[in-house]
Amino acid sequence: MIVIIDYGLGNLGSVKNTLNKLGVDSMISKSIDDIKKADALILPGVGSAKQGMKNLKERGLDKILINEIKKGKPFLGICLGMQLLFSSSEEGNTECLNVVDGKVKKFSTNLKVPQIGWNQMKYQRSNIKVQKLFKKIPNKSSFYFVNSYYCQPDDKSIVVGETEYGVNFCSILIKKNIVATQFHPEKSGQIGQQFIKNWIKLI
Amino acid sequence: MITKRIIPCLDMTEGKVVKGIQFVNFRDAGDPVVLAKQYDKQGADELVFLDITATTENRNILLDVVRRTAQNVSIPFSVGGGIRSVEDMRLVLENGADKVAVNTGAFNNPKLITDCANYFGRQCVILSLDARQVKKNRWNVFINGGTTDTGTSAVEWAKKAVALGAGEILLTSIDTDGMKKGFDIELTKTISKNVNVPIIASGGAGKIEDFYEVFKKGRTDAALAASLFHFGELTINQVKNYLRNKKIPVRL
């Protein structure tokens, strides 16, 4: 059972719809018991970092998430769900979950902010896990992005894919059991569904 | 490189897709779920769904149609019509929308934009702005489904709404809507120059060249069309192939 974490924010319905289409058992839940029992967790994201952390804390979900991630449970963070893993975010100067060292920064570019739309992701097939995650996904495929902020991990070796929007930023990272994407695979058409399918096979 | 978006728009009333001319004379264009699936397959970059009579009929948006549409598409899906509170927005998102457009509700209560942006992030809040030219280089904001002239300048409202937290502007020209004589290039260019968020140009697409014009001269980030696609005059793929040949970046 995959648990999509309900923290009162985010497009939970979209993620659930995608998993339903793939025939994967999943539930949307904020129950600590469900999260502990889950085979894997998804932290989706549409929202502001400040509100996101506030909601996680109010529900007592911040500590449980950190624990489950540290125990090695497969975890997929999407968009804000990726950013919240970092040490801190410039969005509302928010302290985040700090399971990935680094910062979340605002785009400073002449381009329009937020970035909204389909952009290409270039990846490095550095190891078998990455190869499996990108099975049937051609390099430089377009994925859907909606973000004003981007992640800057301290450890560059966890960056497996990058996207250009004024700067080259980390659009996907893998750190042990964590996969986190700045793009929205649940909104990226056939390619996005393939990505989620690949992730499910990995877990 | 970020690509330019082509967005079919489903204007809804009473659970059916309709298309009007200058916001009146609506014609039935079919079932929203069927159309949405078809556009997803054809390579649409996003879908917009507007419940165009929710405000004038003083009722809430048709959540059931939102939910059924969302279940059947794998691309971003924006919803607007009759949004008056953070709770309205939450319900729409919970039913599978990815972004929410505010129009009359935000004009009457600008704080709604800030409240929604603080809660869901500004990237989730689209300002839907219906404008009509009142004199040379001056467009006013119209609300209540285009029936009420607010007397406010479209440029000023766009700037204010972005400062309040709108992350994107869906800009519809009432003058060109449904006329199929091309987008309102002047209006689009003027708004695009004045704000630093993405613009979706809407109203007036009648032939394939109109899309090139609005990207090139109107400096828009996305172009929206309804009747052309609903009535099968052009497919999304045709438009995108044409644009790619003209060196406009698109996702194919």
PDB file of N, CA and C in Angstrom, chain A residues 132-193:
ATOM      1  N   LYS A 132      16.783   2.205 -14.199  1.00  0.00           N
ATOM      2  CA  LYS A 132      15.446   1.623 -14.029  1.00  0.00           C
ATOM      3  C   LYS A 132      14.391   2.717 -13.918  1.00  0.00           C
ATOM      4  N   LEU A 133      14.745   3.804 -13.237  1.00  0.00           N
ATOM      5  CA  LEU A 133      13.800   4.903 -13.048  1.00  0.00           C
ATOM      6  C   LEU A 133      13.462   5.588 -14.374  1.00  0.00           C
ATOM      7  N   PHE A 134      14.409   5.555 -15.302  1.00  0.00           N
ATOM      8  CA  PHE A 134      14.179   6.221 -16.585  1.00  0.00           C
ATOM      9  C   PHE A 134      13.927   5.243 -17.730  1.00  0.00           C
ATOM     10  N   LYS A 135      13.548   4.029 -17.373  1.00  0.00           N
ATOM     11  CA  LYS A 135      13.217   3.046 -18.406  1.00  0.00           C
ATOM     12  C   LYS A 135      12.119   3.591 -19.322  1.00  0.00           C
ATOM     13  N   LYS A 136      12.328   3.473 -20.627  1.00  0.00           N
ATOM     14  CA  LYS A 136      11.360   3.950 -21.639  1.00  0.00           C
ATOM     15  C   LYS A 136      11.115   5.462 -21.582  1.00  0.00           C
ATOM     16  N   ILE A 137      12.018   6.200 -20.928  1.00  0.00           N
ATOM     17  CA  ILE A 137      11.887   7.663 -20.922  1.00  0.00           C
ATOM     18  C   ILE A 137      13.109   8.249 -21.623  1.00  0.00           C
ATOM     19  N   PRO A 138      12.941   8.752 -22.853  1.00  0.00           N
ATOM     20  CA  PRO A 138      14.101   9.284 -23.565  1.00  0.00           C
ATOM     21  C   PRO A 138      14.700  10.472 -22.822  1.00  0.00           C
ATOM     22  N   ASN A 139      16.016  10.612 -22.912  1.00  0.00           N
ATOM     23  CA  ASN A 139      16.658  11.764 -22.287  1.00  0.00           C
ATOM     24  C   ASN A 139      16.098  13.046 -22.915  1.00  0.00           C
ATOM     25  N   LYS A 140      16.072  14.115 -22.149  1.00  0.00           N
ATOM     26  CA  LYS A 140      15.534  15.417 -22.564  1.00  0.00           C
ATOM     27  C   LYS A 140      14.029  15.380 -22.838  1.00  0.00           C
ATOM     28  N   SER A 141      13.338  14.421 -22.247  1.00  0.00           N
ATOM     29  CA  SER A 141      11.875  14.431 -22.348  1.00  0.00           C
ATOM     30  C   SER A 141      11.343  15.652 -21.604  1.00  0.00           C
ATOM     31  N   SER A 142      10.168  16.117 -22.036  1.00  0.00           N
ATOM     32  CA  SER A 142       9.551  17.259 -21.358  1.00  0.00           C
ATOM     33  C   SER A 142       8.643  16.783 -20.225  1.00  0.00           C
ATOM     34  N   PHE A 143       8.773  17.462 -19.121  1.00  0.00           N
ATOM     35  CA  PHE A 143       7.907  17.231 -17.960  1.00  0.00           C
ATOM     36  C   PHE A 143       7.258  18.554 -17.579  1.00  0.00           C
ATOM     37  N   TYR A 144       6.179  18.458 -16.812  1.00  0.00           N
ATOM     38  CA  TYR A 144       5.452  19.669 -16.431  1.00  0.00           C
ATOM     39  C   TYR A 144       5.981  20.242 -15.112  1.00  0.00           C
ATOM     40  N   PHE A 145       6.300  21.522 -15.152  1.00  0.00           N
ATOM     41  CA  PHE A 145       6.832  22.233 -13.977  1.00  0.00           C
ATOM     42  C   PHE A 145       5.911  23.391 -13.601  1.00  0.00           C
ATOM     43  N   VAL A 146       5.768  23.620 -12.325  1.00  0.00           N
ATOM     44  CA  VAL A 146       5.123  24.834 -11.813  1.00  0.00           C
ATOM     45  C   VAL A 146       5.891  25.201 -10.557  1.00  0.00           C
ATOM     46  N   ASN A 147       6.867  26.106 -10.680  1.00  0.00           N
ATOM     47  CA  ASN A 147       7.627  26.440  -9.475  1.00  0.00           C
ATOM     48  C   ASN A 147       8.278  27.809  -9.547  1.00  0.00           C
ATOM     49  N   SER A 148       8.351  28.446  -8.389  1.00  0.00           N
ATOM     50  CA  SER A 148       9.047  29.728  -8.252  1.00  0.00           C
ATOM     51  C   SER A 148      10.392  29.518  -7.567  1.00  0.00           C
ATOM     52  N   TYR A 149      10.546  28.368  -6.932  1.00  0.00           N
ATOM     53  CA  TYR A 149      11.750  28.056  -6.153  1.00  0.00           C
ATOM     54  C   TYR A 149      12.364  26.765  -6.683  1.00  0.00           C
ATOM     55  N   TYR A 150      13.674  26.602  -6.455  1.00  0.00           N
ATOM     56  CA  TYR A 150      14.348  25.375  -6.896  1.00  0.00           C
ATOM     57  C   TYR A 150      15.324  24.915  -5.821  1.00  0.00           C
ATOM     58  N   CYS A 151      15.651  23.635  -5.869  1.00  0.00           N
ATOM     59  CA  CYS A 151      16.478  23.035  -4.825  1.00  0.00           C
ATOM     60  C   CYS A 151      17.952  23.078  -5.201  1.00  0.00           C
ATOM     61  N   GLN A 152      18.759  23.355  -4.212  1.00  0.00           N
ATOM     62  CA  GLN A 152      20.205  23.377  -4.406  1.00  0.00           C
ATOM     63  C   GLN A 152      20.852  22.459  -3.359  1.00  0.00           C
ATOM     64  N   PRO A 153      21.020  21.168  -3.703  1.00  0.00           N
ATOM     65  CA  PRO A 153      21.608  20.259  -2.716  1.00  0.00           C
ATOM     66  C   PRO A 153      23.101  20.545  -2.518  1.00  0.00           C
ATOM     67  N   ASP A 154      23.576  20.398  -1.275  1.00  0.00           N
ATOM     68  CA  ASP A 154      25.020  20.579  -1.020  1.00  0.00           C
ATOM     69  C   ASP A 154      25.816  19.487  -1.716  1.00  0.00           C
ATOM     70  N   ASP A 155      25.294  18.269  -1.666  1.00  0.00           N
ATOM     71  CA  ASP A 155      25.989  17.118  -2.251  1.00  0.00           C
ATOM     72  C   ASP A 155      25.524  16.953  -3.703  1.00  0.00           C
ATOM     73  N   LYS A 156      26.373  17.387  -4.638  1.00  0.00           N
ATOM     74  CA  LYS A 156      25.969  17.376  -6.055  1.00  0.00           C
ATOM     75  C   LYS A 156      25.802  15.947  -6.599  1.00  0.00           C
ATOM     76  N   SER A 157      26.381  14.979  -5.905  1.00  0.00           N
ATOM     77  CA  SER A 157      26.319  13.607  -6.432  1.00  0.00           C
ATOM     78  C   SER A 157      24.902  13.025  -6.365  1.00  0.00           C
ATOM     79  N   ILE A 158      24.013  13.658  -5.605  1.00  0.00           N
ATOM     80  CA  ILE A 158      22.642  13.132  -5.547  1.00  0.00           C
ATOM     81  C   ILE A 158      21.775  13.656  -6.696  1.00  0.00           C
ATOM     82  N   VAL A 159      22.296  14.649  -7.448  1.00  0.00           N
ATOM     83  CA  VAL A 159      21.532  15.225  -8.569  1.00  0.00           C
ATOM     84  C   VAL A 159      21.603  14.259  -9.752  1.00  0.00           C
ATOM     85  N   VAL A 160      20.465  13.740 -10.195  1.00  0.00           N
ATOM     86  CA  VAL A 160      20.520  12.838 -11.357  1.00  0.00           C
ATOM     87  C   VAL A 160      19.951  13.486 -12.623  1.00  0.00           C
ATOM     88  N   GLY A 161      19.248  14.592 -12.465  1.00  0.00           N
ATOM     89  CA  GLY A 161      18.723  15.258 -13.654  1.00  0.00           C
ATOM     90  C   GLY A 161      18.648  16.751 -13.446  1.00  0.00           C
ATOM     91  N   GLU A 162      18.854  17.488 -14.539  1.00  0.00           N
ATOM     92  CA  GLU A 162      18.809  18.945 -14.443  1.00  0.00           C
ATOM     93  C   GLU A 162      17.922  19.541 -15.534  1.00  0.00           C
ATOM     94  N   THR A 163      17.423  20.726 -15.246  1.00  0.00           N
ATOM     95  CA  THR A 163      16.563  21.460 -16.176  1.00  0.00           C
ATOM     96  C   THR A 163      17.037  22.897 -16.188  1.00  0.00           C
ATOM     97  N   GLU A 164      16.883  23.535 -17.347  1.00  0.00           N
ATOM     98  CA  GLU A 164      17.343  24.913 -17.476  1.00  0.00           C
ATOM     99  C   GLU A 164      16.158  25.879 -17.434  1.00  0.00           C
ATOM    100  N   TYR A 165      16.255  26.830 -16.519  1.00  0.00           N
ATOM    101  CA  TYR A 165      15.293  27.942 -16.527  1.00  0.00           C
ATOM    102  C   TYR A 165      16.052  29.164 -16.002  1.00  0.00           C
ATOM    103  N   GLY A 166      16.774  29.802 -16.876  1.00  0.00           N
ATOM    104  CA  GLY A 166      17.663  30.884 -16.438  1.00  0.00           C
ATOM    105  C   GLY A 166      18.916  30.322 -15.797  1.00  0.00           C
ATOM    106  N   VAL A 167      18.761  29.344 -14.937  1.00  0.00           N
ATOM    107  CA  VAL A 167      19.879  28.588 -14.358  1.00  0.00           C
ATOM    108  C   VAL A 167      19.625  27.101 -14.630  1.00  0.00           C
ATOM    109  N   ASN A 168      20.684  26.308 -14.516  1.00  0.00           N
ATOM    110  CA  ASN A 168      20.485  24.858 -14.524  1.00  0.00           C
ATOM    111  C   ASN A 168      20.191  24.453 -13.100  1.00  0.00           C
ATOM    112  N   PHE A 169      19.015  23.892 -12.877  1.00  0.00           N
ATOM    113  CA  PHE A 169      18.694  23.508 -11.507  1.00  0.00           C
ATOM    114  C   PHE A 169      18.412  22.008 -11.431  1.00  0.00           C
ATOM    115  N   CYS A 170      18.492  21.494 -10.199  1.00  0.00           N
ATOM    116  CA  CYS A 170      18.284  20.068  -9.962  1.00  0.00           C
ATOM    117  C   CYS A 170      16.791  19.766 -10.095  1.00  0.00           C
ATOM    118  N   SER A 171      16.423  18.997 -11.127  1.00  0.00           N
ATOM    119  CA  SER A 171      14.993  18.711 -11.277  1.00  0.00           C
ATOM    120  C   SER A 171      14.649  17.316 -10.783  1.00  0.00           C
ATOM    121  N   ILE A 172      15.668  16.503 -10.492  1.00  0.00           N
ATOM    122  CA  ILE A 172      15.404  15.216  -9.836  1.00  0.00           C
ATOM    123  C   ILE A 172      16.637  14.796  -9.057  1.00  0.00           C
ATOM    124  N   LEU A 173      16.406  14.277  -7.866  1.00  0.00           N
ATOM    125  CA  LEU A 173      17.531  13.768  -7.080  1.00  0.00           C
ATOM    126  C   LEU A 173      17.175  12.384  -6.536  1.00  0.00           C
ATOM    127  N   ILE A 174      18.229  11.608  -6.319  1.00  0.00           N
ATOM    128  CA  ILE A 174      18.063  10.320  -5.646  1.00  0.00           C
ATOM    129  C   ILE A 174      19.071  10.265  -4.504  1.00  0.00           C
ATOM    130  N   LYS A 175      18.544  10.054  -3.302  1.00  0.00           N
ATOM    131  CA  LYS A 175      19.433   9.876  -2.154  1.00  0.00           C
ATOM    132  C   LYS A 175      18.913   8.663  -1.389  1.00  0.00           C
ATOM    133  N   LYS A 176      19.653   7.596  -1.471  1.00  0.00           N
ATOM    134  CA  LYS A 176      19.233   6.317  -0.872  1.00  0.00           C
ATOM    135  C   LYS A 176      17.787   5.983  -1.250  1.00  0.00           C
ATOM    136  N   ASN A 177      16.890   5.924  -0.240  1.00  0.00           N
ATOM    137  CA  ASN A 177      15.490   5.557  -0.504  1.00  0.00           C
ATOM    138  C   ASN A 177      14.641   6.723  -1.003  1.00  0.00           C
ATOM    139  N   ILE A 178      15.250   7.917  -1.082  1.00  0.00           N
ATOM    140  CA  ILE A 178      14.473   9.099  -1.493  1.00  0.00           C
ATOM    141  C   ILE A 178      14.616   9.341  -2.992  1.00  0.00           C
ATOM    142  N   VAL A 179      13.474   9.498  -3.671  1.00  0.00           N
ATOM    143  CA  VAL A 179      13.459  10.046  -5.030  1.00  0.00           C
ATOM    144  C   VAL A 179      12.641  11.331  -4.923  1.00  0.00           C
ATOM    145  N   ALA A 180      13.168  12.422  -5.461  1.00  0.00           N
ATOM    146  CA  ALA A 180      12.408  13.676  -5.374  1.00  0.00           C
ATOM    147  C   ALA A 180      12.504  14.422  -6.694  1.00  0.00           C
ATOM    148  N   THR A 181      11.356  14.920  -7.138  1.00  0.00           N
ATOM    149  CA  THR A 181      11.302  15.587  -8.439  1.00  0.00           C
ATOM    150  C   THR A 181      10.724  16.988  -8.300  1.00  0.00           C
ATOM    151  N   GLN A 182      11.329  17.926  -9.005  1.00  0.00           N
ATOM    152  CA  GLN A 182      10.754  19.275  -9.041  1.00  0.00           C
ATOM    153  C   GLN A 182       9.558  19.295 -10.003  1.00  0.00           C
ATOM    154  N   PHE A 183       9.622  18.447 -11.025  1.00  0.00           N
ATOM    155  CA  PHE A 183       8.496  18.396 -11.967  1.00  0.00           C
ATOM    156  C   PHE A 183       7.355  17.561 -11.371  1.00  0.00           C
ATOM    157  N   HIS A 184       6.213  17.647 -12.046  1.00  0.00           N
ATOM    158  CA  HIS A 184       5.044  16.896 -11.596  1.00  0.00           C
ATOM    159  C   HIS A 184       4.850  15.680 -12.497  1.00  0.00           C
ATOM    160  N   PRO A 185       5.343  14.496 -12.108  1.00  0.00           N
ATOM    161  CA  PRO A 185       5.148  13.334 -12.971  1.00  0.00           C
ATOM    162  C   PRO A 185       3.665  13.007 -13.155  1.00  0.00           C
ATOM    163  N   GLU A 186       2.863  13.282 -12.122  1.00  0.00           N
ATOM    164  CA  GLU A 186       1.424  12.970 -12.193  1.00  0.00           C
ATOM    165  C   GLU A 186       0.688  13.864 -13.180  1.00  0.00           C
ATOM    166  N   LYS A 187       1.387  14.888 -13.694  1.00  0.00           N
ATOM    167  CA  LYS A 187       0.754  15.824 -14.630  1.00  0.00           C
ATOM    168  C   LYS A 187       1.499  15.848 -15.951  1.00  0.00           C
ATOM    169  N   SER A 188       2.425  14.926 -16.129  1.00  0.00           N
ATOM    170  CA  SER A 188       3.281  14.972 -17.312  1.00  0.00           C
ATOM    171  C   SER A 188       2.901  13.932 -18.359  1.00  0.00           C
ATOM    172  N   GLY A 189       1.608  13.735 -18.553  1.00  0.00           N
ATOM    173  CA  GLY A 189       1.132  12.868 -19.624  1.00  0.00           C
ATOM    174  C   GLY A 189       1.669  11.442 -19.524  1.00  0.00           C
ATOM    175  N   GLN A 190       1.853  10.821 -20.696  1.00  0.00           N
ATOM    176  CA  GLN A 190       2.306   9.419 -20.773  1.00  0.00           C
ATOM    177  C   GLN A 190       3.688   9.231 -20.154  1.00  0.00           C
ATOM    178  N   ILE A 191       4.574  10.192 -20.412  1.00  0.00           N
ATOM    179  CA  ILE A 191       5.947  10.113 -19.903  1.00  0.00           C
ATOM    180  C   ILE A 191       5.937  10.114 -18.372  1.00  0.00           C
ATOM    181  N   GLY A 192       5.090  10.967 -17.826  1.00  0.00           N
ATOM    182  CA  GLY A 192       4.992  11.073 -16.375  1.00  0.00           C
ATOM    183  C   GLY A 192       4.451   9.794 -15.751  1.00  0.00           C
ATOM    184  N   GLN A 193       3.466   9.202 -16.430  1.00  0.00           N
ATOM    185  CA  GLN A 193       2.909   7.929 -15.924  1.00  0.00           C
ATOM    186  C   GLN A 193       3.960   6.832 -15.954  1.00  0.00           C
TER     187      GLN A 193
END
